[in-house]
PDB file of C-alpha atoms in Angstrom:
ATOM      1  CA  MET A 753       0.374  43.893-142.252  1.00 63.00           C
ATOM      2  CA  PRO A 754      -0.989  41.830-139.330  1.00 72.00           C
ATOM      3  CA  ALA A 755       0.941  38.656-138.601  1.00 72.00           C
ATOM      4  CA  TRP A 756      -2.137  36.455-139.055  1.00 68.00           C
ATOM      5  CA  LEU A 757      -2.869  37.933-142.484  1.00 76.00           C
ATOM      6  CA  GLU A 758       0.734  37.469-143.590  1.00 72.00           C
ATOM      7  CA  LEU A 759       0.608  33.838-142.432  1.00 72.00           C
ATOM      8  CA  ILE A 760      -2.600  33.218-144.397  1.00 79.00           C
ATOM      9  CA  LEU A 761      -1.089  34.747-147.543  1.00 80.00           C
ATOM     10  CA  ARG A 762       2.073  32.653-147.225  1.00 78.00           C
ATOM     11  CA  VAL A 763       0.131  29.411-146.728  1.00 79.00           C
ATOM     12  CA  ALA A 764      -2.203  30.307-149.619  1.00 83.00           C
ATOM     13  CA  GLY A 765       0.806  30.901-151.874  1.00 82.00           C
ATOM     14  CA  VAL A 766       2.273  27.515-150.966  1.00 83.00           C
ATOM     15  CA  LEU A 767      -1.094  25.831-151.623  1.00 84.00           C
ATOM     16  CA  VAL A 768      -1.270  27.448-155.069  1.00 85.00           C
ATOM     17  CA  ALA A 769       2.239  26.185-155.843  1.00 84.00           C
ATOM     18  CA  PHE A 770       1.295  22.755-154.464  1.00 85.00           C
ATOM     19  CA  LEU A 771      -1.714  22.549-156.786  1.00 83.00           C
ATOM     20  CA  THR A 772      -0.233  24.080-159.947  1.00 86.00           C
ATOM     21  CA  LEU A 773       3.467  23.186-160.224  1.00 86.00           C
ATOM     22  CA  PRO A 774       2.894  19.371-160.163  1.00 86.00           C
ATOM     23  CA  LEU A 775       0.236  19.734-162.881  1.00 85.00           C
ATOM     24  CA  LEU A 776       2.658  21.735-165.021  1.00 85.00           C
ATOM     25  CA  VAL A 777       5.297  19.044-164.512  1.00 87.00           C
ATOM     26  CA  GLY A 778       2.724  16.395-165.447  1.00 84.00           C
ATOM     27  CA  GLN A 779       1.862  18.259-168.635  1.00 83.00           C
ATOM     28  CA  VAL A 780       5.552  18.629-169.486  1.00 84.00           C
ATOM     29  CA  GLU A 781       6.050  14.907-168.910  1.00 85.00           C
ATOM     30  CA  HIS A 782       3.242  14.068-171.314  1.00 81.00           C
ATOM     31  CA  LYS A 783       4.804  16.252-174.002  1.00 82.00           C
ATOM     32  CA  VAL A 784       8.394  15.128-173.449  1.00 82.00           C
ATOM     33  CA  MET A 785       7.444  11.440-173.507  1.00 81.00           C
ATOM     34  CA  ALA A 786       5.233  11.998-176.543  1.00 80.00           C
ATOM     35  CA  HIS A 787       8.147  13.490-178.468  1.00 78.00           C
ATOM     36  CA  MET A 788      10.743  10.986-177.272  1.00 79.00           C
ATOM     37  CA  GLN A 789       8.609   7.866-177.725  1.00 76.00           C
ATOM     38  CA  GLY A 790       6.338   8.883-180.606  1.00 73.00           C
ATOM     39  CA  ARG A 791       3.140   8.773-178.517  1.00 74.00           C
ATOM     40  CA  LEU A 792       0.156  10.101-180.473  1.00 73.00           C
ATOM     41  CA  GLY A 793      -2.478  10.702-177.782  1.00 70.00           C
ATOM     42  CA  PRO A 794      -0.707  13.446-175.804  1.00 74.00           C
ATOM     43  CA  MET A 795      -0.035  15.330-179.060  1.00 74.00           C
ATOM     44  CA  TYR A 796      -3.661  15.481-180.247  1.00 75.00           C
ATOM     45  CA  ALA A 797      -5.942  15.556-177.172  1.00 72.00           C
ATOM     46  CA  GLY A 798      -7.980  18.756-177.323  1.00 71.00           C
ATOM     47  CA  GLY A 799      -6.552  19.949-180.616  1.00 71.00           C
ATOM     48  CA  PHE A 800      -3.557  22.271-180.614  1.00 72.00           C
ATOM     49  CA  HIS A 801      -0.499  20.285-179.519  1.00 72.00           C
ATOM     50  CA  GLY A 802      -2.588  18.130-177.168  1.00 73.00           C
ATOM     51  CA  TRP A 803      -3.206  20.920-174.661  1.00 74.00           C
ATOM     52  CA  ALA A 804      -6.107  19.030-173.007  1.00 74.00           C
ATOM     53  CA  GLN A 805      -4.295  15.764-172.245  1.00 76.00           C
ATOM     54  CA  LEU A 806      -4.027  16.472-168.517  1.00 78.00           C
ATOM     55  CA  ILE A 807      -7.688  17.523-168.376  1.00 79.00           C
ATOM     56  CA  ALA A 808      -8.662  14.296-170.128  1.00 78.00           C
ATOM     57  CA  ASP A 809      -6.682  12.302-167.561  1.00 75.00           C
ATOM     58  CA  GLY A 810      -8.427  14.142-164.726  1.00 77.00           C
ATOM     59  CA  ILE A 811     -11.886  13.437-166.166  1.00 80.00           C
ATOM     60  CA  LYS A 812     -10.915   9.786-166.631  1.00 77.00           C
ATOM     61  CA  PHE A 813      -9.920   9.424-162.962  1.00 76.00           C
ATOM     62  CA  VAL A 814     -13.069  11.188-161.725  1.00 78.00           C
ATOM     63  CA  GLN A 815     -15.277   8.838-163.740  1.00 79.00           C
ATOM     64  CA  LYS A 816     -13.647   5.668-162.441  1.00 78.00           C
ATOM     65  CA  GLU A 817     -15.370   3.822-159.625  1.00 74.00           C
ATOM     66  CA  ASP A 818     -13.766   4.135-156.190  1.00 77.00           C
ATOM     67  CA  VAL A 819     -13.314   0.482-155.181  1.00 79.00           C
ATOM     68  CA  THR A 820     -12.118  -0.732-151.784  1.00 79.00           C
ATOM     69  CA  PRO A 821     -11.181  -4.431-151.536  1.00 81.00           C
ATOM     70  CA  ARG A 822     -13.493  -6.483-149.333  1.00 80.00           C
ATOM     71  CA  ASP A 823     -10.700  -7.713-147.042  1.00 79.00           C
ATOM     72  CA  ALA A 824      -8.851  -4.394-146.897  1.00 78.00           C
ATOM     73  CA  ASP A 825      -8.313  -2.374-143.752  1.00 81.00           C
ATOM     74  CA  ARG A 826     -10.628   0.361-144.979  1.00 82.00           C
ATOM     75  CA  ALA A 827      -9.492   3.236-142.746  1.00 85.00           C
ATOM     76  CA  VAL A 828      -5.795   2.727-143.471  1.00 85.00           C
ATOM     77  CA  PHE A 829      -6.451   1.990-147.158  1.00 86.00           C
ATOM     78  CA  ARG A 830      -8.304   5.271-147.629  1.00 85.00           C
ATOM     79  CA  LEU A 831      -5.873   7.341-145.586  1.00 88.00           C
ATOM     80  CA  ALA A 832      -2.689   6.219-147.378  1.00 88.00           C
ATOM     81  CA  PRO A 833      -2.989   8.561-150.433  1.00 88.00           C
ATOM     82  CA  ALA A 834      -3.320  11.578-148.138  1.00 87.00           C
ATOM     83  CA  VAL A 835      -0.287  10.487-146.121  1.00 88.00           C
ATOM     84  CA  ALA A 836       1.641  10.294-149.399  1.00 87.00           C
ATOM     85  CA  LEU A 837       0.755  13.919-150.247  1.00 88.00           C
ATOM     86  CA  VAL A 838       1.059  15.775-146.932  1.00 88.00           C
ATOM     87  CA  PRO A 839       4.871  15.447-146.441  1.00 89.00           C
ATOM     88  CA  TYR A 840       5.530  17.176-149.776  1.00 90.00           C
ATOM     89  CA  LEU A 841       3.144  19.999-148.890  1.00 88.00           C
ATOM     90  CA  LEU A 842       5.034  20.532-145.625  1.00 89.00           C
ATOM     91  CA  ALA A 843       8.351  20.454-147.510  1.00 90.00           C
ATOM     92  CA  LEU A 844       7.178  23.176-149.916  1.00 89.00           C
ATOM     93  CA  LEU A 845       6.420  25.408-146.923  1.00 88.00           C
ATOM     94  CA  VAL A 846      10.117  25.904-146.140  1.00 89.00           C
ATOM     95  CA  ILE A 847      11.732  25.806-149.611  1.00 90.00           C
ATOM     96  CA  PRO A 848      12.555  29.404-150.633  1.00 89.00           C
ATOM     97  CA  LEU A 849      11.434  30.632-154.042  1.00 86.00           C
ATOM     98  CA  GLY A 850      13.515  33.787-153.871  1.00 80.00           C
ATOM     99  CA  PRO A 851      15.363  36.126-151.494  1.00 83.00           C
ATOM    100  CA  GLY A 852      13.679  37.851-148.584  1.00 75.00           C
ATOM    101  CA  ASP A 853      10.093  36.856-147.876  1.00 74.00           C
ATOM    102  CA  LEU A 854       9.571  34.531-150.858  1.00 77.00           C
ATOM    103  CA  VAL A 855       9.251  31.456-148.655  1.00 78.00           C
ATOM    104  CA  GLY A 856       6.237  30.002-146.916  1.00 75.00           C
ATOM    105  CA  GLN A 857       7.891  29.655-143.502  1.00 79.00           C
ATOM    106  CA  PRO A 858      11.598  30.413-143.059  1.00 81.00           C
ATOM    107  CA  LEU A 859      13.285  28.020-140.615  1.00 83.00           C
ATOM    108  CA  ASP A 860      16.824  28.033-139.291  1.00 86.00           C
ATOM    109  CA  ILE A 861      16.723  24.235-139.507  1.00 87.00           C
ATOM    110  CA  GLY A 862      14.878  24.147-142.847  1.00 86.00           C
ATOM    111  CA  LEU A 863      17.091  21.451-144.368  1.00 91.00           C
ATOM    112  CA  PHE A 864      16.649  19.163-141.355  1.00 91.00           C
ATOM    113  CA  PHE A 865      12.872  19.716-141.459  1.00 92.00           C
ATOM    114  CA  VAL A 866      12.584  18.930-145.193  1.00 93.00           C
ATOM    115  CA  LEU A 867      14.635  15.745-144.964  1.00 91.00           C
ATOM    116  CA  ALA A 868      12.596  14.628-141.957  1.00 90.00           C
ATOM    117  CA  VAL A 869       9.167  15.110-143.554  1.00 90.00           C
ATOM    118  CA  VAL A 870      10.165  13.693-146.951  1.00 88.00           C
ATOM    119  CA  GLY A 871      11.212  10.499-145.156  1.00 84.00           C
ATOM    120  CA  ILE A 872       7.606  10.014-144.024  1.00 85.00           C
ATOM    121  CA  GLY A 873       6.769   8.834-147.550  1.00 81.00           C
ATOM    122  CA  VAL A 874       7.726   5.284-146.603  1.00 83.00           C
ATOM    123  CA  VAL A 875       4.790   5.249-144.166  1.00 87.00           C
ATOM    124  CA  ALA A 876       2.294   5.810-146.993  1.00 86.00           C
ATOM    125  CA  VAL A 877       3.879   3.000-149.013  1.00 86.00           C
ATOM    126  CA  LEU A 878       3.629   0.564-146.117  1.00 87.00           C
ATOM    127  CA  MET A 879       0.076   1.674-145.266  1.00 87.00           C
ATOM    128  CA  SER A 880      -1.188   1.099-148.795  1.00 87.00           C
ATOM    129  CA  ALA A 881       0.687  -2.198-149.131  1.00 86.00           C
ATOM    130  CA  TRP A 882      -0.546  -3.705-145.875  1.00 85.00           C
ATOM    131  CA  ALA A 883      -4.097  -2.367-146.010  1.00 86.00           C
ATOM    132  CA  SER A 884      -4.770  -3.601-149.578  1.00 83.00           C
ATOM    133  CA  ALA A 885      -4.881  -7.289-148.543  1.00 81.00           C
ATOM    134  CA  ASN A 886      -3.096  -8.120-151.782  1.00 84.00           C
ATOM    135  CA  LYS A 887       0.132 -10.105-152.074  1.00 84.00           C
ATOM    136  CA  TYR A 888       1.392  -8.064-155.010  1.00 84.00           C
ATOM    137  CA  SER A 889       0.782  -4.878-153.021  1.00 85.00           C
ATOM    138  CA  LEU A 890       2.579  -6.318-149.999  1.00 85.00           C
ATOM    139  CA  LEU A 891       5.612  -7.319-152.079  1.00 85.00           C
ATOM    140  CA  GLY A 892       5.691  -3.856-153.639  1.00 84.00           C
ATOM    141  CA  GLY A 893       5.466  -2.247-150.213  1.00 84.00           C
ATOM    142  CA  LEU A 894       8.361  -4.313-148.868  1.00 85.00           C
ATOM    143  CA  ARG A 895      10.455  -3.402-151.900  1.00 85.00           C
ATOM    144  CA  GLY A 896       9.520   0.231-151.424  1.00 84.00           C
ATOM    145  CA  ALA A 897      10.419   0.209-147.729  1.00 85.00           C
ATOM    146  CA  ALA A 898      13.808  -1.384-148.408  1.00 85.00           C
ATOM    147  CA  GLN A 899      14.492   1.125-151.181  1.00 87.00           C
ATOM    148  CA  LEU A 900      13.404   4.223-149.264  1.00 86.00           C
ATOM    149  CA  LEU A 901      15.222   3.279-146.065  1.00 84.00           C
ATOM    150  CA  GLY A 902      18.396   2.488-148.009  1.00 87.00           C
ATOM    151  CA  TYR A 903      18.512   5.622-150.146  1.00 91.00           C
ATOM    152  CA  GLU A 904      17.675   7.885-147.212  1.00 90.00           C
ATOM    153  CA  LEU A 905      21.290   7.559-146.022  1.00 91.00           C
ATOM    154  CA  PRO A 906      23.086   8.879-149.152  1.00 93.00           C
ATOM    155  CA  LEU A 907      20.399  11.569-149.501  1.00 93.00           C
ATOM    156  CA  VAL A 908      21.087  12.878-145.993  1.00 93.00           C
ATOM    157  CA  LEU A 909      24.883  12.557-146.326  1.00 94.00           C
ATOM    158  CA  ALA A 910      24.886  14.540-149.583  1.00 94.00           C
ATOM    159  CA  ALA A 911      22.707  17.246-148.069  1.00 94.00           C
ATOM    160  CA  ALA A 912      24.962  17.342-144.997  1.00 93.00           C
ATOM    161  CA  SER A 913      27.950  18.061-147.251  1.00 92.00           C
ATOM    162  CA  VAL A 914      26.487  21.250-148.691  1.00 93.00           C
ATOM    163  CA  ALA A 915      25.140  22.285-145.274  1.00 92.00           C
ATOM    164  CA  MET A 916      28.646  21.877-143.845  1.00 91.00           C
ATOM    165  CA  ALA A 917      30.077  23.917-146.709  1.00 90.00           C
ATOM    166  CA  ALA A 918      27.578  26.735-146.104  1.00 88.00           C
ATOM    167  CA  GLY A 919      27.814  26.531-142.317  1.00 88.00           C
ATOM    168  CA  THR A 920      24.037  26.560-141.831  1.00 90.00           C
ATOM    169  CA  LEU A 921      20.936  24.374-141.982  1.00 90.00           C
ATOM    170  CA  SER A 922      18.820  27.251-143.284  1.00 89.00           C
ATOM    171  CA  LEU A 923      17.853  26.731-146.926  1.00 91.00           C
ATOM    172  CA  SER A 924      17.946  30.478-147.568  1.00 89.00           C
ATOM    173  CA  GLY A 925      21.316  30.674-145.826  1.00 89.00           C
ATOM    174  CA  ILE A 926      22.693  27.903-148.050  1.00 91.00           C
ATOM    175  CA  VAL A 927      21.633  29.805-151.183  1.00 90.00           C
ATOM    176  CA  GLU A 928      23.222  33.012-149.889  1.00 89.00           C
ATOM    177  CA  ALA A 929      26.481  31.187-149.095  1.00 88.00           C
ATOM    178  CA  TRP A 930      26.541  29.411-152.473  1.00 88.00           C
ATOM    179  CA  ARG A 931      29.229  30.343-154.978  1.00 87.00           C
ATOM    180  CA  PRO A 932      29.537  29.263-158.650  1.00 85.00           C
ATOM    181  CA  TRP A 933      32.697  27.247-157.966  1.00 86.00           C
ATOM    182  CA  TRP A 934      30.585  24.960-155.761  1.00 85.00           C
ATOM    183  CA  LEU A 935      29.304  23.436-159.013  1.00 86.00           C
ATOM    184  CA  LEU A 936      32.670  21.649-159.187  1.00 87.00           C
ATOM    185  CA  TRP A 937      33.460  21.255-155.512  1.00 86.00           C
ATOM    186  CA  GLN A 938      30.047  19.839-154.547  1.00 90.00           C
ATOM    187  CA  ALA A 939      29.359  18.040-157.853  1.00 91.00           C
ATOM    188  CA  PRO A 940      29.698  14.510-156.361  1.00 93.00           C
ATOM    189  CA  ALA A 941      27.270  15.425-153.582  1.00 93.00           C
ATOM    190  CA  MET A 942      24.835  16.838-156.148  1.00 94.00           C
ATOM    191  CA  VAL A 943      24.923  13.613-158.184  1.00 94.00           C
ATOM    192  CA  VAL A 944      24.401  11.498-155.061  1.00 95.00           C
ATOM    193  CA  PHE A 945      21.545  13.712-153.838  1.00 95.00           C
ATOM    194  CA  PHE A 946      19.819  13.729-157.221  1.00 94.00           C
ATOM    195  CA  VAL A 947      20.049   9.953-157.730  1.00 94.00           C
ATOM    196  CA  ALA A 948      18.963   9.226-154.151  1.00 93.00           C
ATOM    197  CA  GLY A 949      16.106  11.695-154.590  1.00 92.00           C
ATOM    198  CA  LEU A 950      14.909   9.806-157.667  1.00 91.00           C
ATOM    199  CA  ALA A 951      14.903   6.610-155.628  1.00 90.00           C
ATOM    200  CA  GLU A 952      13.038   8.321-152.780  1.00 89.00           C
ATOM    201  CA  ILE A 953      10.161   9.317-155.070  1.00 88.00           C
ATOM    202  CA  ARG A 954      10.313   5.919-156.824  1.00 86.00           C
ATOM    203  CA  ARG A 955      10.787   7.350-160.299  1.00 86.00           C
ATOM    204  CA  PRO A 956      12.183   5.202-163.136  1.00 85.00           C
ATOM    205  CA  PRO A 957      14.694   3.632-163.262  1.00 88.00           C
ATOM    206  CA  PHE A 958      14.089   3.213-159.491  1.00 87.00           C
ATOM    207  CA  ASP A 959      10.474   2.016-159.774  1.00 83.00           C
ATOM    208  CA  MET A 960      10.874  -1.550-158.531  1.00 80.00           C
ATOM    209  CA  PRO A 961       8.063  -1.080-155.926  1.00 80.00           C
ATOM    210  CA  VAL A 962       5.565  -0.589-158.777  1.00 81.00           C
ATOM    211  CA  ALA A 963       7.127  -2.915-161.372  1.00 77.00           C
ATOM    212  CA  ASP A 964       4.110  -3.555-163.602  1.00 72.00           C
ATOM    213  CA  SER A 965       5.686  -6.558-165.341  1.00 71.00           C
ATOM    214  CA  GLU A 966       6.117  -8.335-162.000  1.00 70.00           C
ATOM    215  CA  LEU A 967       3.749  -6.858-159.404  1.00 72.00           C
ATOM    216  CA  VAL A 968       0.813  -5.519-161.509  1.00 75.00           C
ATOM    217  CA  PHE A 969       1.320  -2.060-159.977  1.00 74.00           C
ATOM    218  CA  GLY A 970       2.885  -2.830-156.618  1.00 77.00           C
ATOM    219  CA  TYR A 971       1.490  -1.089-153.569  1.00 80.00           C
ATOM    220  CA  MET A 972      -0.958   0.872-155.791  1.00 82.00           C
ATOM    221  CA  THR A 973      -2.502  -2.222-157.403  1.00 83.00           C
ATOM    222  CA  GLU A 974      -5.858  -2.011-155.589  1.00 83.00           C
ATOM    223  CA  TYR A 975      -6.318   1.740-155.920  1.00 84.00           C
ATOM    224  CA  THR A 976      -8.747   3.231-158.433  1.00 81.00           C
ATOM    225  CA  GLY A 977     -10.264   6.587-159.310  1.00 80.00           C
ATOM    226  CA  LEU A 978      -9.239   9.666-157.369  1.00 82.00           C
ATOM    227  CA  ARG A 979      -7.255   7.732-154.758  1.00 84.00           C
ATOM    228  CA  PHE A 980      -4.997   6.402-157.497  1.00 84.00           C
ATOM    229  CA  ALA A 981      -4.805   9.929-158.935  1.00 84.00           C
ATOM    230  CA  PHE A 982      -3.640  11.212-155.536  1.00 86.00           C
ATOM    231  CA  PHE A 983      -0.728   8.763-155.609  1.00 85.00           C
ATOM    232  CA  LEU A 984       0.208  10.021-159.080  1.00 85.00           C
ATOM    233  CA  LEU A 985      -0.115  13.618-157.856  1.00 86.00           C
ATOM    234  CA  ALA A 986       2.197  12.756-154.942  1.00 87.00           C
ATOM    235  CA  GLU A 987       4.752  11.498-157.475  1.00 87.00           C
ATOM    236  CA  TYR A 988       4.626  14.778-159.413  1.00 89.00           C
ATOM    237  CA  VAL A 989       4.831  16.851-156.234  1.00 90.00           C
ATOM    238  CA  GLY A 990       7.822  14.703-155.297  1.00 90.00           C
ATOM    239  CA  ILE A 991       9.466  15.657-158.597  1.00 92.00           C
ATOM    240  CA  VAL A 992       8.911  19.343-157.773  1.00 92.00           C
ATOM    241  CA  VAL A 993      10.324  18.938-154.247  1.00 93.00           C
ATOM    242  CA  ILE A 994      13.443  17.004-155.332  1.00 94.00           C
ATOM    243  CA  ALA A 995      14.047  19.437-158.217  1.00 94.00           C
ATOM    244  CA  ALA A 996      13.578  22.414-155.879  1.00 93.00           C
ATOM    245  CA  LEU A 997      15.911  20.966-153.244  1.00 94.00           C
ATOM    246  CA  THR A 998      18.559  20.213-155.881  1.00 94.00           C
ATOM    247  CA  THR A 999      18.213  23.799-157.109  1.00 93.00           C
ATOM    248  CA  VAL A1000      18.429  25.361-153.659  1.00 93.00           C
ATOM    249  CA  LEU A1001      21.250  23.186-152.330  1.00 92.00           C
ATOM    250  CA  PHE A1002      23.517  22.794-155.352  1.00 92.00           C
ATOM    251  CA  LEU A1003      22.514  25.180-158.164  1.00 90.00           C
ATOM    252  CA  GLY A1004      22.395  28.478-156.328  1.00 85.00           C
ATOM    253  CA  GLY A1005      18.614  28.809-155.974  1.00 84.00           C
ATOM    254  CA  TRP A1006      17.595  32.318-157.010  1.00 83.00           C
ATOM    255  CA  GLN A1007      21.132  33.372-157.967  1.00 83.00           C
ATOM    256  CA  GLY A1008      21.503  33.986-161.687  1.00 77.00           C
ATOM    257  CA  PRO A1009      23.714  35.730-164.245  1.00 77.00           C
ATOM    258  CA  PHE A1010      22.138  39.117-163.438  1.00 70.00           C
ATOM    259  CA  ALA A1011      22.277  40.560-159.929  1.00 60.00           C
ATOM    260  CA  ASP A1012      18.579  41.471-159.873  1.00 63.00           C
ATOM    261  CA  ALA A1013      16.823  40.302-156.722  1.00 62.00           C
ATOM    262  CA  GLN A1014      13.433  40.978-158.337  1.00 71.00           C
ATOM    263  CA  LEU A1015      14.034  38.157-160.814  1.00 73.00           C
ATOM    264  CA  GLY A1016      15.244  35.657-158.222  1.00 75.00           C
ATOM    265  CA  TRP A1017      11.974  33.691-158.244  1.00 83.00           C
ATOM    266  CA  LEU A1018      12.226  33.350-162.029  1.00 86.00           C
ATOM    267  CA  TRP A1019      15.733  31.870-161.871  1.00 87.00           C
ATOM    268  CA  THR A1020      14.552  29.407-159.238  1.00 89.00           C
ATOM    269  CA  LEU A1021      11.630  28.239-161.369  1.00 90.00           C
ATOM    270  CA  ILE A1022      13.798  27.937-164.495  1.00 90.00           C
ATOM    271  CA  LYS A1023      16.271  25.729-162.623  1.00 92.00           C
ATOM    272  CA  VAL A1024      13.494  23.663-161.023  1.00 92.00           C
ATOM    273  CA  PHE A1025      11.885  22.893-164.370  1.00 91.00           C
ATOM    274  CA  ALA A1026      15.288  22.163-165.927  1.00 93.00           C
ATOM    275  CA  VAL A1027      15.973  19.558-163.237  1.00 94.00           C
ATOM    276  CA  ALA A1028      12.416  18.209-163.612  1.00 92.00           C
ATOM    277  CA  PHE A1029      13.069  17.815-167.345  1.00 91.00           C
ATOM    278  CA  VAL A1030      16.146  15.698-166.569  1.00 92.00           C
ATOM    279  CA  ILE A1031      14.022  13.515-164.257  1.00 92.00           C
ATOM    280  CA  ILE A1032      11.498  12.979-167.059  1.00 89.00           C
ATOM    281  CA  TRP A1033      14.290  12.361-169.561  1.00 90.00           C
ATOM    282  CA  LEU A1034      15.721   9.602-167.361  1.00 89.00           C
ATOM    283  CA  ARG A1035      12.321   7.891-167.269  1.00 86.00           C
ATOM    284  CA  VAL A1036      12.298   7.349-171.020  1.00 84.00           C
ATOM    285  CA  SER A1037      16.029   6.687-171.345  1.00 84.00           C
ATOM    286  CA  TYR A1038      16.982   3.966-168.862  1.00 84.00           C
ATOM    287  CA  PRO A1039      15.517   0.525-168.088  1.00 84.00           C
ATOM    288  CA  ARG A1040      14.328  -0.369-164.615  1.00 85.00           C
ATOM    289  CA  LEU A1041      17.049  -1.498-162.214  1.00 85.00           C
ATOM    290  CA  ARG A1042      16.762  -4.958-160.687  1.00 85.00           C
ATOM    291  CA  GLU A1043      16.466  -5.108-156.910  1.00 84.00           C
ATOM    292  CA  ASP A1044      20.060  -6.310-156.482  1.00 85.00           C
ATOM    293  CA  GLN A1045      21.356  -3.598-158.839  1.00 89.00           C
ATOM    294  CA  LEU A1046      19.371  -0.977-156.977  1.00 88.00           C
ATOM    295  CA  GLN A1047      20.741  -1.934-153.569  1.00 89.00           C
ATOM    296  CA  ARG A1048      24.287  -2.365-154.903  1.00 91.00           C
ATOM    297  CA  LEU A1049      24.198   1.162-156.356  1.00 92.00           C
ATOM    298  CA  CYS A1050      23.078   2.519-152.998  1.00 92.00           C
ATOM    299  CA  TRP A1051      25.484   0.777-150.641  1.00 91.00           C
ATOM    300  CA  LEU A1052      28.557   0.258-152.829  1.00 93.00           C
ATOM    301  CA  VAL A1053      28.524   3.476-154.868  1.00 93.00           C
ATOM    302  CA  LEU A1054      26.416   6.292-153.443  1.00 93.00           C
ATOM    303  CA  VAL A1055      27.150   5.866-149.739  1.00 93.00           C
ATOM    304  CA  PRO A1056      30.981   5.662-150.151  1.00 94.00           C
ATOM    305  CA  LEU A1057      30.874   8.613-152.578  1.00 94.00           C
ATOM    306  CA  ALA A1058      28.803  10.685-150.155  1.00 93.00           C
ATOM    307  CA  LEU A1059      31.165   9.846-147.272  1.00 94.00           C
ATOM    308  CA  ALA A1060      34.192  10.805-149.393  1.00 93.00           C
ATOM    309  CA  GLN A1061      32.495  14.109-150.257  1.00 93.00           C
ATOM    310  CA  LEU A1062      31.890  14.764-146.561  1.00 92.00           C
ATOM    311  CA  VAL A1063      35.587  14.224-145.811  1.00 91.00           C
ATOM    312  CA  LEU A1064      36.546  16.576-148.667  1.00 91.00           C
ATOM    313  CA  THR A1065      34.105  19.240-147.453  1.00 90.00           C
ATOM    314  CA  ALA A1066      35.412  18.991-143.884  1.00 88.00           C
ATOM    315  CA  ALA A1067      39.016  19.302-145.106  1.00 88.00           C
ATOM    316  CA  VAL A1068      38.229  22.361-147.235  1.00 84.00           C
ATOM    317  CA  ARG A1069      36.319  24.016-144.388  1.00 82.00           C
ATOM    318  CA  LEU A1070      39.230  23.469-142.019  1.00 82.00           C
ATOM    319  CA  ALA A1071      41.669  24.846-144.581  1.00 78.00           C
ATOM    320  CA  MET A1072      39.529  27.944-145.029  1.00 72.00           C
TER     321      MET A1072
END
């Protein structure tokens, strides 16, 4: 197969995953929240078990008027939703779905690349906050920037622990080096990475930047129609990326109970959706953290725990 054709097929596969997996997660979230909170709409939209709820939401967003505030910086305001989406698309390019060629673009420094592009999300938050010419948006953007910059440190430290254990920055190499006993050895790093990942994508209980009871809707207050839908889509893609990274780094990726490489992609997807379910579960289970609680958790709990895990990993590697 020509190299250019293979590249097109790989990119097309990643685009399909980018457009379908977040929608599946969104549909699952509607159903999980409907069951946990007794919501009627998502259980009846379209008839059988509310199968059309996501379609109804899409039609609703398309019908809404696209409004840009008079005093807004129009170019930056309109560009922000795209900036929120693109980093997650780039991250999906290098996350392996299975062994061999089941990855958009294999990189020897895949972990470094993913962490770098995911960190760009703070730019979209600041762009939307500043360009909206709204004080609530600006306050939400400042909260978001403080949160994202703070939780970036434990996220990177936790990822560095498993990379040190595997001896590589390649995401595929980490999966190949993974062993079941890592579930115990790297458990603290997994908890730190997962919690910091939730904060990075601003999911409850880490949703202070969009606290509706205080800031209307934070940095997204002035967005309507499809631009607002793009921000929501970025949130769901973020869930997929964090769940996929947690799977690849700490849960063995495509490794499963049966040594069948042909089913590797299936094990990866099962683990990704299991982690995504936990993310949704946390949304309906825990109240929003106050700003002081959020920062205290980051600097007094997660960072020391991640540093201790790094020391443990270094000691075990030296002993081996």
